[in-house]
CSV table of C-alpha atoms in Angstrom, one decimal:
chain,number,residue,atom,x,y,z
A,147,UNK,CA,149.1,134.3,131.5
A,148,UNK,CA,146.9,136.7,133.4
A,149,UNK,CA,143.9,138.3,132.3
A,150,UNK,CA,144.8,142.5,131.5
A,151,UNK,CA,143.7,145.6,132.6
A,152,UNK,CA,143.7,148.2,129.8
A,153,UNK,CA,143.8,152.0,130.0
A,154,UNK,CA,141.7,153.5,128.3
A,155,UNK,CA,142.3,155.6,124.8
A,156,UNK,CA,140.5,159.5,125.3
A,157,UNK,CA,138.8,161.3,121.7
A,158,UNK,CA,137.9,164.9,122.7
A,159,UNK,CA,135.4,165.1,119.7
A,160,UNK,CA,133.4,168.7,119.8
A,161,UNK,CA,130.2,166.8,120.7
A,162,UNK,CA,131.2,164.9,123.6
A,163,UNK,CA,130.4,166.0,127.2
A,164,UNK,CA,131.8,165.2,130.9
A,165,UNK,CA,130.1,162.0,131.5
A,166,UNK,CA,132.8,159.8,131.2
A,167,UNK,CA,134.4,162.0,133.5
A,168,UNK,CA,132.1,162.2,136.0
A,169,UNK,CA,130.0,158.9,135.8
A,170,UNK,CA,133.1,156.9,135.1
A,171,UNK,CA,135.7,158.1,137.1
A,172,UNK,CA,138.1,158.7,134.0
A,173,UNK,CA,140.8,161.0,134.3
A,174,UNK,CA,141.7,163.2,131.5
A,175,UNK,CA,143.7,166.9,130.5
A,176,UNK,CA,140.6,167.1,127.9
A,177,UNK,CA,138.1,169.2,129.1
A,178,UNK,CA,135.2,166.7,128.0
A,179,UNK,CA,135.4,163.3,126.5
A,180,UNK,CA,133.6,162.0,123.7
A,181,UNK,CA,135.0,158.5,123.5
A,182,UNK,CA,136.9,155.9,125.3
A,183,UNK,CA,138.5,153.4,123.4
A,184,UNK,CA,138.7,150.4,125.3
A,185,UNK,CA,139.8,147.8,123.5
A,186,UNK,CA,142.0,149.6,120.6
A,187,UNK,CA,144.7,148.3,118.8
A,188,UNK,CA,144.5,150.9,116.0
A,189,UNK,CA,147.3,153.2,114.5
A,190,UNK,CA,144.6,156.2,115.7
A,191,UNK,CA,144.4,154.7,119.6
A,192,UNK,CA,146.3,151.8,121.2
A,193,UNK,CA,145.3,150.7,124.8
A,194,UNK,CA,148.4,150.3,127.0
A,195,UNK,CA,148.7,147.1,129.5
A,196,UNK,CA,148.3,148.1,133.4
A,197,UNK,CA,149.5,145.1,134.6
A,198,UNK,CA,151.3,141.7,134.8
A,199,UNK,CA,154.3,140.9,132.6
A,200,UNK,CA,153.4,143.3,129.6
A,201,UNK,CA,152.9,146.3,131.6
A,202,UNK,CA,153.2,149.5,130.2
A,203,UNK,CA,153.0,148.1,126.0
A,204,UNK,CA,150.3,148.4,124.1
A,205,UNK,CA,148.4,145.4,123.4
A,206,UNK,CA,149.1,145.1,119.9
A,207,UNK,CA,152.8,144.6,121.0
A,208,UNK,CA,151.8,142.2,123.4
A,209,UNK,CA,150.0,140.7,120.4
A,210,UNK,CA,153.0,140.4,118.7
A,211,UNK,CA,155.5,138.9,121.4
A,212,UNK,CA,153.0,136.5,122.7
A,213,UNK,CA,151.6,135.6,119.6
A,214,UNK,CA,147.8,136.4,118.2
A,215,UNK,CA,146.9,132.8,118.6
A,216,UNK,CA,147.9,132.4,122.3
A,217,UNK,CA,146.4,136.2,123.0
A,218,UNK,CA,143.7,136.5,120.8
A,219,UNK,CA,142.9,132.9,119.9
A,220,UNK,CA,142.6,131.3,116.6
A,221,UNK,CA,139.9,133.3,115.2
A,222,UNK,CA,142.2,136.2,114.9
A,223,UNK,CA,144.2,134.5,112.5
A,224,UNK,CA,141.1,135.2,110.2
A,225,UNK,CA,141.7,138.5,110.0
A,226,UNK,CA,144.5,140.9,108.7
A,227,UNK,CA,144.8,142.7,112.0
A,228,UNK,CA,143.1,142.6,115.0
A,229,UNK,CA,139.1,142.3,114.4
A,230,UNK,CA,137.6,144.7,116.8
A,231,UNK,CA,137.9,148.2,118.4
A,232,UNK,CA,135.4,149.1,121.4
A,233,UNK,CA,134.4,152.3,122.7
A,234,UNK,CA,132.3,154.2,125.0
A,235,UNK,CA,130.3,156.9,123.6
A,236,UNK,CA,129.2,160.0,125.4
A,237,UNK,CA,127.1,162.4,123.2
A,238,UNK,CA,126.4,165.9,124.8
A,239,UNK,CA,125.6,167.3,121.3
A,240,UNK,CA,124.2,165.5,118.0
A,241,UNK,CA,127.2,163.3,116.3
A,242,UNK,CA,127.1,164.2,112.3
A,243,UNK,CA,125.5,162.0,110.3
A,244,UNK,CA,128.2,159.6,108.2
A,245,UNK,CA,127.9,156.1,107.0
A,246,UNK,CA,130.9,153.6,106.9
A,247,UNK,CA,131.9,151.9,104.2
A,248,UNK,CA,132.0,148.0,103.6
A,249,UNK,CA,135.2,146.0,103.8
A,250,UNK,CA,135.7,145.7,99.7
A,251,UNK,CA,135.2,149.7,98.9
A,252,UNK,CA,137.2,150.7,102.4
A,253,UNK,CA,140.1,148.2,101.4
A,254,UNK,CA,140.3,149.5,97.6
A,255,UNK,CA,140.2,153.3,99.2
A,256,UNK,CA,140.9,153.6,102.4
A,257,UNK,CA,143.5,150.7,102.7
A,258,UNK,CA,141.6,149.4,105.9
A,259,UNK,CA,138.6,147.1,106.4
A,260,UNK,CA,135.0,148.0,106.4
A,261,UNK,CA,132.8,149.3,109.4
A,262,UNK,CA,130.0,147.1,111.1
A,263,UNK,CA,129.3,148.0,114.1
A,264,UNK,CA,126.8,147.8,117.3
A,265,UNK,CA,125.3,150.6,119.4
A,266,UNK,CA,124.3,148.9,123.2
A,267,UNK,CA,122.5,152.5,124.9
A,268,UNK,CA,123.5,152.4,128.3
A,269,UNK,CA,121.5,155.9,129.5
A,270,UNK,CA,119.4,158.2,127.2
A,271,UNK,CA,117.8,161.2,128.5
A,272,UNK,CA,113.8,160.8,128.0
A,273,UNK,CA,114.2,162.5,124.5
A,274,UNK,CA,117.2,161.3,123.1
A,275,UNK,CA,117.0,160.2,119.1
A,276,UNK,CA,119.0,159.0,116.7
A,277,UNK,CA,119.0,158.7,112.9
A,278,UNK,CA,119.2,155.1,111.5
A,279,UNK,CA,118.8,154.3,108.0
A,280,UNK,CA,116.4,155.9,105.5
A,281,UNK,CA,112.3,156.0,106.2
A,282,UNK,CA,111.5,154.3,102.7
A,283,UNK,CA,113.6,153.3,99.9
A,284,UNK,CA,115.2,156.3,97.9
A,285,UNK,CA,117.4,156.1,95.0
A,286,UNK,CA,121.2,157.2,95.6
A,287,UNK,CA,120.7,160.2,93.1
A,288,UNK,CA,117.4,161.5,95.3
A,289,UNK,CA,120.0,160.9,98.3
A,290,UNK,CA,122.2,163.6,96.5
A,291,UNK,CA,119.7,165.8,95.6
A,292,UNK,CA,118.9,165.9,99.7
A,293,UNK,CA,121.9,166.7,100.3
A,294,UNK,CA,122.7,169.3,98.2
A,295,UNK,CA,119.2,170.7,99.1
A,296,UNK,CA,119.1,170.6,102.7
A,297,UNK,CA,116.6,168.5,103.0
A,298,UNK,CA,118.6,165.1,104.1
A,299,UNK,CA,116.6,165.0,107.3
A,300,UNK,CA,113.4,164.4,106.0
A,301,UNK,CA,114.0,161.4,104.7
A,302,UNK,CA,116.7,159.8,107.1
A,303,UNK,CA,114.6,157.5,110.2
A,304,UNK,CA,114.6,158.7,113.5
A,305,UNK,CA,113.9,156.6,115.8
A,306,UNK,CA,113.3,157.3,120.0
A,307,UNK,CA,116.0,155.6,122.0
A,308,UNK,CA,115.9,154.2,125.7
A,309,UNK,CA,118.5,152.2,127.8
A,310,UNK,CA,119.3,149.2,126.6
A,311,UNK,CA,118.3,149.1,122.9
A,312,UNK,CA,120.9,147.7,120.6
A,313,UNK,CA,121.3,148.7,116.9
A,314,UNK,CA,123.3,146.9,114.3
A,315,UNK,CA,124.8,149.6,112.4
A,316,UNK,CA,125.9,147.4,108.9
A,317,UNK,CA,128.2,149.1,106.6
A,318,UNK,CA,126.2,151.3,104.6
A,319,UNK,CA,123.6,152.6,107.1
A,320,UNK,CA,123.6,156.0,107.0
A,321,UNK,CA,123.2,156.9,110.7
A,322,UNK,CA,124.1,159.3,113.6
A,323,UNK,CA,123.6,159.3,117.3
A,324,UNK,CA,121.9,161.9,118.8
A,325,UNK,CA,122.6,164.7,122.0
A,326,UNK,CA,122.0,163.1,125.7
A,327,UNK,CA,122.4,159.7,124.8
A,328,UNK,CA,125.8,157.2,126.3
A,329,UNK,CA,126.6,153.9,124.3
A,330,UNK,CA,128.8,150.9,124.2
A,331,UNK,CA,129.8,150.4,120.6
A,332,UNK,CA,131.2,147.2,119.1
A,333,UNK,CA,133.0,147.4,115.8
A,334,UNK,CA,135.1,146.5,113.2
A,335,UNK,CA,138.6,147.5,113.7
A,336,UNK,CA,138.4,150.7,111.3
A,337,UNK,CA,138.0,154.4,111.9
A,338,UNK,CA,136.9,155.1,108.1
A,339,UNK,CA,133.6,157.5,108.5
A,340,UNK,CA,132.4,159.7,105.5
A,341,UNK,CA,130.3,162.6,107.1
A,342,UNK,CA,127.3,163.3,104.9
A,343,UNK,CA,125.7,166.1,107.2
A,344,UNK,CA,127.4,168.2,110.4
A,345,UNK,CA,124.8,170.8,111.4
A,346,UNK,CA,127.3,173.4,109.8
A,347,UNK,CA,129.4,173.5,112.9
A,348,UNK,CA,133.0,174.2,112.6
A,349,UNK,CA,136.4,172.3,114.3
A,350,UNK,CA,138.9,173.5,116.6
A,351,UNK,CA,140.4,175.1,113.8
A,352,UNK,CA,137.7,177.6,113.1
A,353,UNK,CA,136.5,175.9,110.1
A,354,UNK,CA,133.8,173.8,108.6
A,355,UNK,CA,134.5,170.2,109.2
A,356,UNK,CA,134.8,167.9,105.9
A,357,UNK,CA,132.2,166.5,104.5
A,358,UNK,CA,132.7,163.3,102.2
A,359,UNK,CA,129.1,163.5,100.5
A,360,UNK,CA,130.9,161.1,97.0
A,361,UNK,CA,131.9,159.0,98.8
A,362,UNK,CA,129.3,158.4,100.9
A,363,UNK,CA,126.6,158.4,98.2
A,364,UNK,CA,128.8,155.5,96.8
A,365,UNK,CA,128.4,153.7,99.8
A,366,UNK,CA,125.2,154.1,101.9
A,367,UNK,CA,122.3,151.6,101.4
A,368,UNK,CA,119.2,154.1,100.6
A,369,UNK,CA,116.8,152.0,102.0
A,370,UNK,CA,115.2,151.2,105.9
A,371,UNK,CA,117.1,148.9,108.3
A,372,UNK,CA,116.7,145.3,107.8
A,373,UNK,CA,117.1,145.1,112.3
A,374,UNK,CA,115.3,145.5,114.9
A,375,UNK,CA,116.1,147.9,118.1
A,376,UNK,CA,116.6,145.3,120.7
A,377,UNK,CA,118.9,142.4,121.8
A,378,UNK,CA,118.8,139.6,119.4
A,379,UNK,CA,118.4,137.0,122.8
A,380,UNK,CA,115.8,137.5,125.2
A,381,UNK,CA,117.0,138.3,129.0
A,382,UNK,CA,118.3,134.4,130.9
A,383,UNK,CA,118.1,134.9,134.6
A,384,UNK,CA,120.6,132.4,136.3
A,385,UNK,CA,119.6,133.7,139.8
A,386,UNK,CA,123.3,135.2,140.4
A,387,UNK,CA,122.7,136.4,137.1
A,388,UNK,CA,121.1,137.6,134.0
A,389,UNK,CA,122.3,137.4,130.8
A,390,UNK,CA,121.3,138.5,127.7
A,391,UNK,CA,122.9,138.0,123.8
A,392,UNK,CA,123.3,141.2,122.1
A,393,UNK,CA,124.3,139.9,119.1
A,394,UNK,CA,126.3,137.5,117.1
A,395,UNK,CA,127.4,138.0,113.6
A,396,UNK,CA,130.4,136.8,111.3
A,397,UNK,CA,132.4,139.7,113.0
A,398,UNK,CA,132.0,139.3,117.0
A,399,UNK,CA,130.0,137.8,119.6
A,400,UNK,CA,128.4,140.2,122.4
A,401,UNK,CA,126.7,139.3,125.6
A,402,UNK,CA,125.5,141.4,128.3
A,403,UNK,CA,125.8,139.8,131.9
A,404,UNK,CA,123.7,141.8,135.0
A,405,UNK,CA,125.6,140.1,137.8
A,406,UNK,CA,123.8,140.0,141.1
A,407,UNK,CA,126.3,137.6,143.1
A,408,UNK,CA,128.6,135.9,140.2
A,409,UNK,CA,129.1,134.5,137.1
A,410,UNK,CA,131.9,131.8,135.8
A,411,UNK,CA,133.0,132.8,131.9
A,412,UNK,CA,135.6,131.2,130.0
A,413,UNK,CA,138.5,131.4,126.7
A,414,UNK,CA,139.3,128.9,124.7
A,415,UNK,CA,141.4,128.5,122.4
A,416,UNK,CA,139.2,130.5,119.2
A,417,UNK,CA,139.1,133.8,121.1
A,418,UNK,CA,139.8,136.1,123.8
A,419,UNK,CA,137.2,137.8,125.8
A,420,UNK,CA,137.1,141.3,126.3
A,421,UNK,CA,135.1,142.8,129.6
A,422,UNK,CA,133.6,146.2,130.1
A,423,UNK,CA,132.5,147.2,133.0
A,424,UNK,CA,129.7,149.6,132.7
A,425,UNK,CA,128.0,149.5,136.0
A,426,UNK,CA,128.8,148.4,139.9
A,427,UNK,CA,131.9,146.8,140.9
A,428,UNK,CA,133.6,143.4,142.0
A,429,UNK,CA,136.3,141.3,141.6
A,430,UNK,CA,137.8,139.4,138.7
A,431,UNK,CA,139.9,136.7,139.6
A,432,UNK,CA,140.6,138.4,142.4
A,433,UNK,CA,141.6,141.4,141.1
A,434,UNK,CA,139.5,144.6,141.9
A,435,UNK,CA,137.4,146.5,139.3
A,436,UNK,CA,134.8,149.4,139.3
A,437,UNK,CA,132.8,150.8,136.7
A,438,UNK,CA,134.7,151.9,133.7
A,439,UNK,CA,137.1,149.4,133.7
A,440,UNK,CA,138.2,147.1,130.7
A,441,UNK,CA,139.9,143.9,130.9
A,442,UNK,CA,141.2,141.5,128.0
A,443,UNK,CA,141.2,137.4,129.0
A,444,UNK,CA,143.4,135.9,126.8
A,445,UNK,CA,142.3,133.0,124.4
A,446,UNK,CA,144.9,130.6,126.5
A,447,UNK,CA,143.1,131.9,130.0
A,448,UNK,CA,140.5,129.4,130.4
A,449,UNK,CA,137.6,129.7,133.0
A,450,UNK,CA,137.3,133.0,135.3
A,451,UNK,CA,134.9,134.2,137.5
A,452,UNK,CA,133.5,137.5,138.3
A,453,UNK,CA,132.1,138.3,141.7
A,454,UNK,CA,130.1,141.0,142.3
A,455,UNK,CA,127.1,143.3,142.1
A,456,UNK,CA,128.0,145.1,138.3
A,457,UNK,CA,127.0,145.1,135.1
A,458,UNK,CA,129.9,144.1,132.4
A,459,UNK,CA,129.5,143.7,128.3
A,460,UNK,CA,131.4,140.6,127.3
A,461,UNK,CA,133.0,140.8,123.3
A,462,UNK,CA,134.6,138.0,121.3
A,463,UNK,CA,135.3,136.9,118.2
């Protein structure tokens, strides 16, 4: 079993911008890009294979002939579908602000799991913002009453961002991520959002986009974020490289590698690995990459090695 190269899932959301075009290389009809799913095995985006013996099926197909376990490890069995969906982020204009639910009120209404996710800020420009969580404790009815007056801003928490803060965005959190900022995100394996706030703009269709303010005051914690804005591990330099834990929760593991010369990973037989490529280039295995590329190791791989001068996210389970 060789490791796979995914193609990439395009969302041409009305905020997103051409970096992903022009910093990534991606190719795309849209005329700007406001997400790349890279890892998707969603019923809204499904990577296809590139290469080896599954070439040209999606992965959640090759999930299903090979087997979860043997592709995705044993963790996966812990979960009703796959447990992760990864993107790249690329906000020209402000995102709305929206809060996702948790995993019991998202399974009684939306039929899918909950939405944790990470945000890793790969470039900001020198004012970038972003609105996470609430400045003090509110009650959910004074978080209704802001809404309905207007006033929602004044009591959300913006906070400056640079490259390579991290924010764990738990289910609940109202939050959005602001114009002139790119991100990795990590996350569940949902796409439930309930948009509380959208700067009045309107969709491709000429109209307001909806807003989901009941369901999102049932949801959203009304309080300040219990997380800092940084990497839960401090920065390891190996000499051929540097590694640093983003996080690790009940959810998914993420690690950040800077890779000067190389660096040896492994699978085993709990999970996959899933590599993004968000900087430089290399070889993996022996098999060419550049920035912007995404590659899934299966749980049955073993050890690989990645030679290079790149940066490159590492996700399991």
């Amino acid at each position: 079993m060789e490791i796979l190269k995914l193609a990439p899932v395009f969302k041409d959301y009305i905020w997103g911008g051409e970096r992903l075009k022009n910093d990534f290389g991606f190719k795309s009809d849209y005329d700007k890009i406001a997400e790349g799913w890279m890892l998707a095995c969603h019923k809204d985006g499904k990577n296809i294979i590139e290469n080896g013996e599954y070439a040209g099926l999606t992965l959640d197909k090759a999930l299903e002939l090979a087997g979860s376990e043997k592709l995705a490890g044993t963790r996966s069995l812990d979960f009703p579908y796959f447990p992760v969906l990864i993107k790249l982020i690329d906000a020209k204009d402000n995102l709305s602000i929206q809060v996702h639910p948790d995993n019991d009120y998202a399974q009684r209404v939306e039929g899918e799991y909950g939405k944790t996710e990470i945000w890793y800020v790969l470039d900001a420009i020198d004012d970038a913002q972003l609105i996470y969580g609430f400045k003090k404790k509110i009650s959910s009815e004074k978080f209704k009453t802001a809404i309905e007056n207007n006033t929602l801003t004044d009591v959300l928490n913006t906070v400056k961002v640079k490259k390579g803060d991290l924010f764990f965005i738990e289910a609940g959190t109202v939050h959005a991520i602001g114009k002139g900022t790119l991100i990795a995100e990590i996350q569940q394996n949902s796409n439930s959002t309930y948009r509380v706030y959208d700067y009045s703009r309107v969709g491709a269709d000429g109209k307001p986009r909806e807003l989901h303010i009941k369901k999102a005051v049932d949801v959203s914690v009304t309080e300040p974020p219990k997380y800092d804005t940084k990497p839960m591990g401090e920065s390891v330099d190996k000499r051929d490289y540097i590694s640093t834990l983003l996080t690790k929760c009940d959810l998914f593991t993420v690690n950040h590698y800077d890779v000067k010369k190389s660096v040896e990973l492994f699978t085993d037989e709990k999970s996959f690995n899933h590599i993004l490529v968000t900087d430089g280039c290399g070889e993996i295995d022996g098999m060419k990459f550049k920035k912007g590329d995404s590659f899934f190791a299966p749980a049955s791989y073993g050890k690989y090695t990645i030679n290079g001068k790149c940066e490159i996210i590492v996700t399991n389970i």
